[in-house]
Every structure is written in structure tokens, then in C-alpha cells.
Coordinates of N, CA and C in Angstrom, one line a residue:
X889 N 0.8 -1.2 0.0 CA 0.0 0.0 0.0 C 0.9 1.2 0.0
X890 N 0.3 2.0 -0.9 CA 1.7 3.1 -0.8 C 0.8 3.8 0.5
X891 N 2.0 5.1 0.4 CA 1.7 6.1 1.8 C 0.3 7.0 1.8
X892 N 0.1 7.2 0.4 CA -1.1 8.1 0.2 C -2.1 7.5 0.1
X893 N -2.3 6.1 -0.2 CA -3.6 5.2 -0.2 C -3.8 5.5 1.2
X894 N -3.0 5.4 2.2 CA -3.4 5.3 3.9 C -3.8 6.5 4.5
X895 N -4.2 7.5 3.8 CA -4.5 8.5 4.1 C -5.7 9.7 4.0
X896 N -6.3 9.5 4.5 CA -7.8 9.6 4.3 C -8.1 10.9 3.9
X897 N -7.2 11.8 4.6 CA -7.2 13.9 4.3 C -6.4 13.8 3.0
X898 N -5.9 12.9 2.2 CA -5.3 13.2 0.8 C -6.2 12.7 -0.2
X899 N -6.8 12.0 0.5 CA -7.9 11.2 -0.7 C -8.9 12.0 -1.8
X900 N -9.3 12.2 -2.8 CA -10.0 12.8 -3.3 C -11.3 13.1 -2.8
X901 N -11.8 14.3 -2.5 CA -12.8 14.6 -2.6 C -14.2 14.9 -3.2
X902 N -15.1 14.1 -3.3 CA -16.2 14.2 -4.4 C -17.6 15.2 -3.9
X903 N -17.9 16.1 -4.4 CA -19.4 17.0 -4.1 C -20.1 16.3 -4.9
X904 N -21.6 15.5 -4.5 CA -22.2 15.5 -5.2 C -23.6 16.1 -5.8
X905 N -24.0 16.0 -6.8 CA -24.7 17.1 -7.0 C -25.9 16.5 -6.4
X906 N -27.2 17.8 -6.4 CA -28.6 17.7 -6.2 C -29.2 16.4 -7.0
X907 N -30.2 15.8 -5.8 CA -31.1 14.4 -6.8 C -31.7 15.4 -8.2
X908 N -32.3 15.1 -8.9 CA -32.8 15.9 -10.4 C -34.2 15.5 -9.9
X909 N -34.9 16.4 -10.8 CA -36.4 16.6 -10.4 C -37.3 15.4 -11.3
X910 N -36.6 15.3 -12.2 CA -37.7 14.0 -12.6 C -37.2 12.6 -12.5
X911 N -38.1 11.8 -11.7 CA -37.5 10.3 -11.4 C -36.8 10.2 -10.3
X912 N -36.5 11.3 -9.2 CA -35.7 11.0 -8.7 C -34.2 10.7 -8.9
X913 N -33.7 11.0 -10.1 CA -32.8 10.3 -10.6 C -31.1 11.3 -10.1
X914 N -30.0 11.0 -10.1 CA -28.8 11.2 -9.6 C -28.4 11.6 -10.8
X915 N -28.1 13.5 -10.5 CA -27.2 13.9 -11.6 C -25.6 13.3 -11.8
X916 N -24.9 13.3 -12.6 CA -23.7 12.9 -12.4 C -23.0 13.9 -11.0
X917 N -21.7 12.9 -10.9 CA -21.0 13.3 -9.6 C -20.0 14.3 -10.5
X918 N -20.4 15.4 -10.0 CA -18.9 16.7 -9.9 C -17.7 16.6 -9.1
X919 N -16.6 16.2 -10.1 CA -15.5 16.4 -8.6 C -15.2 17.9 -8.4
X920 N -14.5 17.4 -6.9 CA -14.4 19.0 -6.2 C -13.1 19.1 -6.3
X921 N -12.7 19.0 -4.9 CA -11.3 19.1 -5.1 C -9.9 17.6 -4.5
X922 N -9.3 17.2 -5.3 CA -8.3 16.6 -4.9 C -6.9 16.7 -4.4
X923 N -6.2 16.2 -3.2 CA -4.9 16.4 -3.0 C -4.5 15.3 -3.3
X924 N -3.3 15.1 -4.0 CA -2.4 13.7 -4.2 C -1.0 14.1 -4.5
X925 N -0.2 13.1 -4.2 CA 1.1 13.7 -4.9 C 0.8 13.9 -6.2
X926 N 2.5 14.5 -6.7 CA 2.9 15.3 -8.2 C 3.4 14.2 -8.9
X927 N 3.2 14.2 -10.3 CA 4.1 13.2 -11.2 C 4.4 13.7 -12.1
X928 N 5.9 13.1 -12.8 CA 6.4 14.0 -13.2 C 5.7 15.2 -14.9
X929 N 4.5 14.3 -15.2 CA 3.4 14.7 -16.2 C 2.7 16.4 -15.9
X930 N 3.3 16.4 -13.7 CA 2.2 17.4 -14.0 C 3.6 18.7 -13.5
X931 N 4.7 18.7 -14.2 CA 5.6 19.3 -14.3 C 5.6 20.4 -14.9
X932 N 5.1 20.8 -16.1 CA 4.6 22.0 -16.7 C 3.5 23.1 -15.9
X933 N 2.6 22.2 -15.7 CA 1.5 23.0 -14.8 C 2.7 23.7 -13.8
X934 N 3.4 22.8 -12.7 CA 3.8 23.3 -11.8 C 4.5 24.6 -12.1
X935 N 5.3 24.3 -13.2 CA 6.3 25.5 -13.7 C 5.4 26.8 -13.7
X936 N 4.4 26.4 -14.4 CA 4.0 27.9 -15.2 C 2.8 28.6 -13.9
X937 N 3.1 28.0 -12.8 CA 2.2 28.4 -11.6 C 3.4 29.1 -11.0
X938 N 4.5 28.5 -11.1 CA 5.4 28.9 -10.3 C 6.1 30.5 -10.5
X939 N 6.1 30.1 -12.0 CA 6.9 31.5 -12.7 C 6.3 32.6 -12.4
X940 N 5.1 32.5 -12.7 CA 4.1 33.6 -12.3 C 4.2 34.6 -11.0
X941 N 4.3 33.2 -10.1 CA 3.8 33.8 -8.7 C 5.9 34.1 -8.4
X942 N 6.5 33.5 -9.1 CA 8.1 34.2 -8.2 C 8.5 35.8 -9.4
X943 N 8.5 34.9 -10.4 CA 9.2 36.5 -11.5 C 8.8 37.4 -11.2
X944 N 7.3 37.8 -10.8 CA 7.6 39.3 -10.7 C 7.7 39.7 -9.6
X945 N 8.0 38.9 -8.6 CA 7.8 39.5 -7.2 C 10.0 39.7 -7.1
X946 N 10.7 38.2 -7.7 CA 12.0 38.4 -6.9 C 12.7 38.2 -8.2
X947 N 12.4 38.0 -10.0 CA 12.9 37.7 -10.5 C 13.1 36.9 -11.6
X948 N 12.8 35.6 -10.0 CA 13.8 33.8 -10.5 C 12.9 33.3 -9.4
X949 N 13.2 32.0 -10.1 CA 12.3 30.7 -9.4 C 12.5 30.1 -8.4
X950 N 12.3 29.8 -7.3 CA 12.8 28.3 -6.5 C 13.4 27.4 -7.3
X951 N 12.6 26.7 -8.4 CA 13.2 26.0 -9.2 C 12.8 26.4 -10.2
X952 N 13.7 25.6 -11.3 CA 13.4 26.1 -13.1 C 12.8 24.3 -13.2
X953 N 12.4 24.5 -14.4 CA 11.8 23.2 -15.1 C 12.0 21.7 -15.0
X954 N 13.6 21.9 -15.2 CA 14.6 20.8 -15.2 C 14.6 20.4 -13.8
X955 N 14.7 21.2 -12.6 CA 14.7 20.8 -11.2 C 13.4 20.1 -10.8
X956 N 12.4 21.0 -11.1 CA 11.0 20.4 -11.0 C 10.7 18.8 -11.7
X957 N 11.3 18.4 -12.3 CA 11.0 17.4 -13.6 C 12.2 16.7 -12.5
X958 N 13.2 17.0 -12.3 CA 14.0 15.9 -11.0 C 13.7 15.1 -9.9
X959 N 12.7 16.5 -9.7 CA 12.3 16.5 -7.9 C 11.2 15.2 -8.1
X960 N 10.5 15.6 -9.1 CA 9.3 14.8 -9.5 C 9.3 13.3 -10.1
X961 N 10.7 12.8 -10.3 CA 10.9 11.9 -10.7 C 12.0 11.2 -9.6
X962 N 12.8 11.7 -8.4 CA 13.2 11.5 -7.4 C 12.5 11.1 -6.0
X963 N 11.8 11.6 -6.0 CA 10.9 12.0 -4.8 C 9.6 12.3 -5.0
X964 N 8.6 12.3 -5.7 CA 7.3 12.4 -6.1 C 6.4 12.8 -4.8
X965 N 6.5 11.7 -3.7 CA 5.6 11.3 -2.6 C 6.6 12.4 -1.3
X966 N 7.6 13.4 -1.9 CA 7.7 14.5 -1.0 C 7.0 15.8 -1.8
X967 N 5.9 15.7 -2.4 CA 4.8 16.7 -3.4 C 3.6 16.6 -3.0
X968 N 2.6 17.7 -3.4 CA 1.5 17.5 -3.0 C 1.1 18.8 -4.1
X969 N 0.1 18.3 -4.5 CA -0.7 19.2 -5.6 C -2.2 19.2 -5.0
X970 N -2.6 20.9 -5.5 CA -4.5 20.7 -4.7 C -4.7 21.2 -6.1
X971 N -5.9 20.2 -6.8 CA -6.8 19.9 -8.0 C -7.7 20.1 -7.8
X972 N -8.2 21.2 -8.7 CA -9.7 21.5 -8.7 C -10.7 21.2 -9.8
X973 N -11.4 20.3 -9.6 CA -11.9 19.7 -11.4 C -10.9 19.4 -12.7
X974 N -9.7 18.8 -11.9 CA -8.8 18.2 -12.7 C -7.8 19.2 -13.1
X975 N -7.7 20.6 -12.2 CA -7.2 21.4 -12.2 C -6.4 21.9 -11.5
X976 N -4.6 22.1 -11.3 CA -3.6 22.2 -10.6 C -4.1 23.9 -9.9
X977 N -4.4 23.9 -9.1 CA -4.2 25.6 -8.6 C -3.3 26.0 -7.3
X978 N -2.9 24.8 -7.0 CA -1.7 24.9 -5.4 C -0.5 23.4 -5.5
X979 N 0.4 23.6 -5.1 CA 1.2 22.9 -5.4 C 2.2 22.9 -4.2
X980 N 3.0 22.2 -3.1 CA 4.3 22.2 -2.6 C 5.0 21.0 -3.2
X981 N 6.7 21.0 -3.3 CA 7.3 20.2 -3.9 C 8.4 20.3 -2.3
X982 N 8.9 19.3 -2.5 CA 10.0 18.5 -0.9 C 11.1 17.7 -1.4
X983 N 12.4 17.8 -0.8 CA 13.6 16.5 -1.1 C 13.7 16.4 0.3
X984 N 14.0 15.2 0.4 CA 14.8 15.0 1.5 C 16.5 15.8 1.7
X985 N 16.5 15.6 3.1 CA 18.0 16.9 3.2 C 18.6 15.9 4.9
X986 N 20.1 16.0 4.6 CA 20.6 14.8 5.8 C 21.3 16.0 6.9
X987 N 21.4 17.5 6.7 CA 22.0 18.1 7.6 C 20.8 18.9 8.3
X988 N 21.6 19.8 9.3 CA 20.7 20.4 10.4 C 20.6 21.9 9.8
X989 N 20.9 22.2 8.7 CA 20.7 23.2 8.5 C 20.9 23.4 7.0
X990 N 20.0 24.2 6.1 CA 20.1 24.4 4.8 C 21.5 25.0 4.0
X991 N 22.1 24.1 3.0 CA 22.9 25.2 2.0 C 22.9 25.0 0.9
X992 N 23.4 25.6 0.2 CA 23.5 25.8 -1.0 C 23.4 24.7 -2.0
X993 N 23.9 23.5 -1.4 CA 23.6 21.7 -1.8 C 22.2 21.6 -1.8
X994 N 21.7 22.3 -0.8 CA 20.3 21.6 -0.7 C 19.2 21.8 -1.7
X995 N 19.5 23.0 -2.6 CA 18.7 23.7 -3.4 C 18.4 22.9 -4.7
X996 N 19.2 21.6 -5.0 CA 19.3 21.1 -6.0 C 19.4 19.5 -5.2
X997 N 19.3 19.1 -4.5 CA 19.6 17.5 -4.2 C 19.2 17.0 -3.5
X998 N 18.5 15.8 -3.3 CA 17.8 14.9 -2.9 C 18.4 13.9 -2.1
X999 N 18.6 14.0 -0.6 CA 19.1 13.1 0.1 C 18.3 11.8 0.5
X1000 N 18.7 10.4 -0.3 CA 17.1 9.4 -0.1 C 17.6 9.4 1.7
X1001 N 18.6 9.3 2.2 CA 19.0 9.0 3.8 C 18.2 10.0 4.6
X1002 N 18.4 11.6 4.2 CA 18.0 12.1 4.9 C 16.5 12.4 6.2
X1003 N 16.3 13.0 7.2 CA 15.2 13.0 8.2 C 14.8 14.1 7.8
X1004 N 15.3 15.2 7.6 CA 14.4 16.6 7.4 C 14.1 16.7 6.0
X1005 N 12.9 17.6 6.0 CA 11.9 17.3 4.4 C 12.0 18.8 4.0
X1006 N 13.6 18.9 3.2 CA 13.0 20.2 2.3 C 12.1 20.9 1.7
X1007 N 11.3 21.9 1.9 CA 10.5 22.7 1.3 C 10.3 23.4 0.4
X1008 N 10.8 22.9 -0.9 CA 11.4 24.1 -1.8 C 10.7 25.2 -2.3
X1009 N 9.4 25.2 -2.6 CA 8.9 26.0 -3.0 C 6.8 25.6 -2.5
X1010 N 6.1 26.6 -2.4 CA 4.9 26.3 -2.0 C 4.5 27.7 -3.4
X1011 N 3.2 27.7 -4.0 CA 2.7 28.2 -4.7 C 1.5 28.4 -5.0
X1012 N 0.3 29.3 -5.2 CA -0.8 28.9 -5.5 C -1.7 29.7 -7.2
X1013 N -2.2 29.1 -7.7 CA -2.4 29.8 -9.1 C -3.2 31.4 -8.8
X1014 N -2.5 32.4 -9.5 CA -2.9 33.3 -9.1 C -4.6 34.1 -8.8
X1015 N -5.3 33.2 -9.9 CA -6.9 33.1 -9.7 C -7.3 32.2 -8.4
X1016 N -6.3 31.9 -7.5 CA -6.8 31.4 -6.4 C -6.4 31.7 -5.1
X1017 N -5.8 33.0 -5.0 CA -5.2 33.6 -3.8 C -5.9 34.3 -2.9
X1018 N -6.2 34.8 -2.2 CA -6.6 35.1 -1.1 C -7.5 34.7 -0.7
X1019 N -7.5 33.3 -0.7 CA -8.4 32.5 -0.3 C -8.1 31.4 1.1
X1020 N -6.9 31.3 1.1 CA -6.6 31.1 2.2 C -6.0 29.8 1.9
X1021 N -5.6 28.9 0.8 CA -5.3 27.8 -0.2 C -4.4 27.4 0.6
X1022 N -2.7 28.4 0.7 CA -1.5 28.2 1.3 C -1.9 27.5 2.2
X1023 N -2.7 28.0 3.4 CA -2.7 27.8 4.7 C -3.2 26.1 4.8
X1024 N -3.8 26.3 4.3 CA -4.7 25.2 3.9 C -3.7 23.5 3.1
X1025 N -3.2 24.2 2.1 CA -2.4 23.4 1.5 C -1.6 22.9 2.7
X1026 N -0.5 23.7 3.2 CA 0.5 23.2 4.4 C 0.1 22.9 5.6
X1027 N -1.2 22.9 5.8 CA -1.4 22.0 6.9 C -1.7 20.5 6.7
X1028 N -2.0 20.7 5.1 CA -2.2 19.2 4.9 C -1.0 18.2 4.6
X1029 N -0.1 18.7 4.0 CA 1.4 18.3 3.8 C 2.0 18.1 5.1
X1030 N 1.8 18.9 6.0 CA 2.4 18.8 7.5 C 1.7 17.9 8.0
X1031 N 0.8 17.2 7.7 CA 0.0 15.9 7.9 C 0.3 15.1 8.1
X1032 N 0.4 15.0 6.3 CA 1.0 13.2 5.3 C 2.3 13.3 6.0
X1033 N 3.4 14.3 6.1 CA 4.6 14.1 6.5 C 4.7 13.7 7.8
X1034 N 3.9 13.3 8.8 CA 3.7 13.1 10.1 C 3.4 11.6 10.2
X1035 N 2.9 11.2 8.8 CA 2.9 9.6 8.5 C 3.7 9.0 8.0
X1036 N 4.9 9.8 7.6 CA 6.2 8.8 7.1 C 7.5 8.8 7.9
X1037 N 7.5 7.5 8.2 CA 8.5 7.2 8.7 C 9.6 7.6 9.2
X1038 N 10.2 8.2 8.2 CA 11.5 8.4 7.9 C 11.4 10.5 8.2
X1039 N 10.0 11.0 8.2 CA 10.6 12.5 8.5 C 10.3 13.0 9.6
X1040 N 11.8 13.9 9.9 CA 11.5 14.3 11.3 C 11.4 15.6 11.6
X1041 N 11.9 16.6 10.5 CA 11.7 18.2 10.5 C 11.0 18.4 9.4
X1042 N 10.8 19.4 9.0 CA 10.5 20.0 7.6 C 11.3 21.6 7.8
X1043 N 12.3 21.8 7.1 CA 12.8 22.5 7.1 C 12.4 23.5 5.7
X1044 N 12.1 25.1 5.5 CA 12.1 26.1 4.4 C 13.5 26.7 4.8
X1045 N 13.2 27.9 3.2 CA 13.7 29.2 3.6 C 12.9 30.0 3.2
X1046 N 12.9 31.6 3.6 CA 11.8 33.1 3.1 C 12.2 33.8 3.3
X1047 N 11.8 34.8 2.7 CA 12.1 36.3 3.0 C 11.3 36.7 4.0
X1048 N 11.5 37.3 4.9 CA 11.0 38.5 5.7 C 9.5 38.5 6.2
X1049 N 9.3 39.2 5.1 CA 7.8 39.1 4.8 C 6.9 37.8 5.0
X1050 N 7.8 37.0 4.7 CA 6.8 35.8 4.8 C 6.8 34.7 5.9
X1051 N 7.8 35.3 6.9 CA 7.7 34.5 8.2 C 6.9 34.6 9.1
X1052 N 5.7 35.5 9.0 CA 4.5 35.5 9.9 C 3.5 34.5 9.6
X1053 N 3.5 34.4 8.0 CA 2.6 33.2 7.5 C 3.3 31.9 7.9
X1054 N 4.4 31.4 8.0 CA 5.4 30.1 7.7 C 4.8 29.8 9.7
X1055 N 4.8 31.0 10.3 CA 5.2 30.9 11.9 C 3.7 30.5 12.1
X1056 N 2.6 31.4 11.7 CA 1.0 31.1 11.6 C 1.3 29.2 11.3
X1057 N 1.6 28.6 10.2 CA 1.6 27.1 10.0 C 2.1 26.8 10.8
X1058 N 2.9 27.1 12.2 CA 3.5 26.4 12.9 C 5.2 26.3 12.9
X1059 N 5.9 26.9 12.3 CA 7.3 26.9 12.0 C 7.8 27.9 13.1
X1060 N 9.2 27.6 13.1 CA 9.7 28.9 13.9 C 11.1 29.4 13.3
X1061 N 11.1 30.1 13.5 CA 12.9 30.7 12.8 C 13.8 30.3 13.8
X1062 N 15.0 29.5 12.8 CA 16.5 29.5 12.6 C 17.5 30.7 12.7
X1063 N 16.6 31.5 12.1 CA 18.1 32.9 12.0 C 18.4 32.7 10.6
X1064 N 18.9 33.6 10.4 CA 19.3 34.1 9.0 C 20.2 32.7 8.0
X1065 N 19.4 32.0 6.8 CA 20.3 31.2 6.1 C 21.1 31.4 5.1
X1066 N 22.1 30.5 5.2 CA 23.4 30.5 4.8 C 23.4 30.9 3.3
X1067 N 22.5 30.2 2.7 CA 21.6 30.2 1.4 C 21.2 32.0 0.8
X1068 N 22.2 32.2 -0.2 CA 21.6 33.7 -0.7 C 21.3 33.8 -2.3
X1069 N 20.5 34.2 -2.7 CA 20.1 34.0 -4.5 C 20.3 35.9 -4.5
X1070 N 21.5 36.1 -5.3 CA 21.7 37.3 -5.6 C 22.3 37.8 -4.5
X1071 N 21.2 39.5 -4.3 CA 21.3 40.1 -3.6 C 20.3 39.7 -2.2
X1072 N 19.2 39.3 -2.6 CA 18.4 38.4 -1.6 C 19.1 37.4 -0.5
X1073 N 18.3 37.9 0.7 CA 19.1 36.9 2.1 C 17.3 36.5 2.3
X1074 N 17.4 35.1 3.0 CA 16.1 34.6 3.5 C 16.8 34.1 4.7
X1075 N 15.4 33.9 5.9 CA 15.4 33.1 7.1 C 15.0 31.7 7.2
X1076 N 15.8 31.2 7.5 CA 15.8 29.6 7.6 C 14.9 29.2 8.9
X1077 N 13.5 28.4 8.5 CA 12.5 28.0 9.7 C 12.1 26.4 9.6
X1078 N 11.6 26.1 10.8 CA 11.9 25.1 11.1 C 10.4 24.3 11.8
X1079 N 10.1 23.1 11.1 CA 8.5 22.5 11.9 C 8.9 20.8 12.4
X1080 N 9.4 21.2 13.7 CA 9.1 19.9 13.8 C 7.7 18.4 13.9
X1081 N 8.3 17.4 13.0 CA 6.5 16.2 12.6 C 6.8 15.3 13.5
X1082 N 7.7 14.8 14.4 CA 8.2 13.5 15.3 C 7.4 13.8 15.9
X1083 N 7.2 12.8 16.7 CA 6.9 12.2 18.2 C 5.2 12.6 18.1
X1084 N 4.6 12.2 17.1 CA 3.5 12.0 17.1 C 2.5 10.4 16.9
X1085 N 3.1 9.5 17.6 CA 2.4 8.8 17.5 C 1.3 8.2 18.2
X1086 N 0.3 9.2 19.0 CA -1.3 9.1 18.5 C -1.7 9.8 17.6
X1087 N -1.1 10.6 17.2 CA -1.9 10.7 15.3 C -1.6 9.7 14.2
X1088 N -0.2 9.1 14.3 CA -0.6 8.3 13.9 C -1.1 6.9 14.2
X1089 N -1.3 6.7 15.8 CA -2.5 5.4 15.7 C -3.7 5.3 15.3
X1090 N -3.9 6.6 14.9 CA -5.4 7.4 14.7 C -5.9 7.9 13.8
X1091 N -5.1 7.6 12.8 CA -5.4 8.4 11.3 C -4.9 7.6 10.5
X1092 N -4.9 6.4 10.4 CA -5.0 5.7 9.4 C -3.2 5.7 8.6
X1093 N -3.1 6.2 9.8 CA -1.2 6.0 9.0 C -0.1 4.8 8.9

């Protein structure tokens, strides 16, 4: 059984519609929304969600195409995509990482050994923002990551600005990382997933 069959908050979600007025009869089922891991098929979507939401704010990407298409084909089941009628609108992507603290290695590499679950990038399609998706998305990722095995931090990095939201999910800051793209410095934060096991005797993990 893989990791995501055992997990009930990843499972697809179905709304179904109103009975119909003649015969009593069952309109077809509308899907709503699904979370599942990324594959590497849904690598484009991710790009062109991503570019959007980083170029005009700092530039440059978390990752470019080729990373994303790595990550995706390395590590798949450290992803999570939110689908709306078959439609990508939120997305986080993860490698594993074997040190206590982020560098410059980490931004490009996949440690299968590693305990802490890099965060490389989180994103949401721009027709879907202030809706509260992010928050939403990373609590559910902070979840599934709480049912595998093998992870014991989940480590980011951010700018500034974005550490009240990271700290709202529950993270806390490191202090300033080592890690710099340009002229740009971010803070290195930190969520610990261990030592939960009545959630998972209790959630199907």
C-alpha cells in the first residue's frame, strides 16, 4: 500500500450534485477538489504556476523546469498538488535533506537518507489567492509528513515578509540562512513532525 492510499485527508474529494427533479434520478458526480502527490506529467502546470507567482515578485524561481521534472521523478511522494476539477491551482514540492541546517547543496539535491523534508517551494495559481489555499495546503502536507517514517523536521527558507505566515503554520525561525540567490538573504525555519504517534495510531497512517 503506498503512503497516500493510507490516508484519508489526501484522498480525493467528491461534491455531489442535487437528486434531479424527474424520477428522482442522480445527476452525475462533480469532482471538487483533490490532493495527491505530483508526477512528473504534472511538471509543466507546476512551472508555469510557479513562474508567475516568483518572476515578478524576486525575478527567479525556486526552481526552473529541469529541477522540478528531478524533484518529480526522485521524490514524487515529498509533493502535493491541490486539484480543482482536474485542475492544478496549489502545489508544494520536498527532497529530503541529511544536515541540520540548509545550503547551498540543498537547493538542487535529494538526500534518499535524509530526516528533514526540504521545502522548496509552495505556490498557488494566481486566480486562487486570497483565499486562504497556502494555509490550507501546508497543513495538509504537515500531515501526510507526520505519517512517514522516515521524517523528522521539515525545514524552508523566506524572505521576511513571509515569516508570519510560515510561523502562523506552525514553524519557527533558525536565524538568517546560509543560502543567498543574488542580492536576496532569507530566514531559515523550522517545523518539527516526530513524536506523534497518537496521530498516527489514529489516522490511518
Amino acid at each position: 500500500m503506498s503512503a497516500l492510499s493510507a490516508l484519508p485527508f489526501l484522498k480525493p474529494v467528491h461534491l455531489r450534485s442535487p437528486r434531479g427533479s424527474a424520477g428522482g434520478q442522480r445527476r452525475h458526480t462533480l469532482p471538487a477538489s483533490e490532493f495527491r502527490c505530483l508526477s512528473p506529467e504534472d511538471a509543466v502546470s507546476v512551472f508555469e504556476i510557479e513562474r508567475e507567482a516568483f518572476i515578478s515578485v524576486s525575478g527567479d524561481c525556486p526552481l526552473h523546469l529541469d529541477e522540478i521534472r528531478q524533484f518529480l521523478n526522485l521524490c514524487p511522494e515529498l509533493s502535493l498538488g491541490w486539484f480543482e476539477e482536474g485542475r492544478l491551482v496549489a502545489f508544494i514540492i520536498g527532497s529530503l535533506w541529511d544536515q541540520d541546517r540548509l545550503s547551498q547543496a540543498a537547493m538542487t539535491l535529494h538526500k534518499p537518507q535524509g530526516t528533514a523534508v526540504h521545502i522548496h517551494v509552495l505556490a498557488v495559481h494566481r486566480t486562487f489567492r486570497q483565499q486562504g489555499k497556502g494555509s490550507i495546503l501546508m497543513w495538509r502536507y504537515l500531515q501526510y509528513l507526520r505519517c512517514l517514517p522516515f521524517a523528522r523536521r521539515a525545514l524552508l527558507m523566506c524572505e521576511d515578509f513571509l515569516v508570519p505566515f510560515y510561523q502562523k503554520c506552525g514553524f519557527e525561525a533558525l536565524g538568517p540562512c546560509e543560502v543567498a540567490v543574488g542580492d536576496m538573504t532569507f530566514i531559515e525555519m523550522q517545523h518539527s513532525v516526530r513524536g506523534h504517534a497518537f496521530m498516527r495510531r489514529n489516522s490511518g497512517c
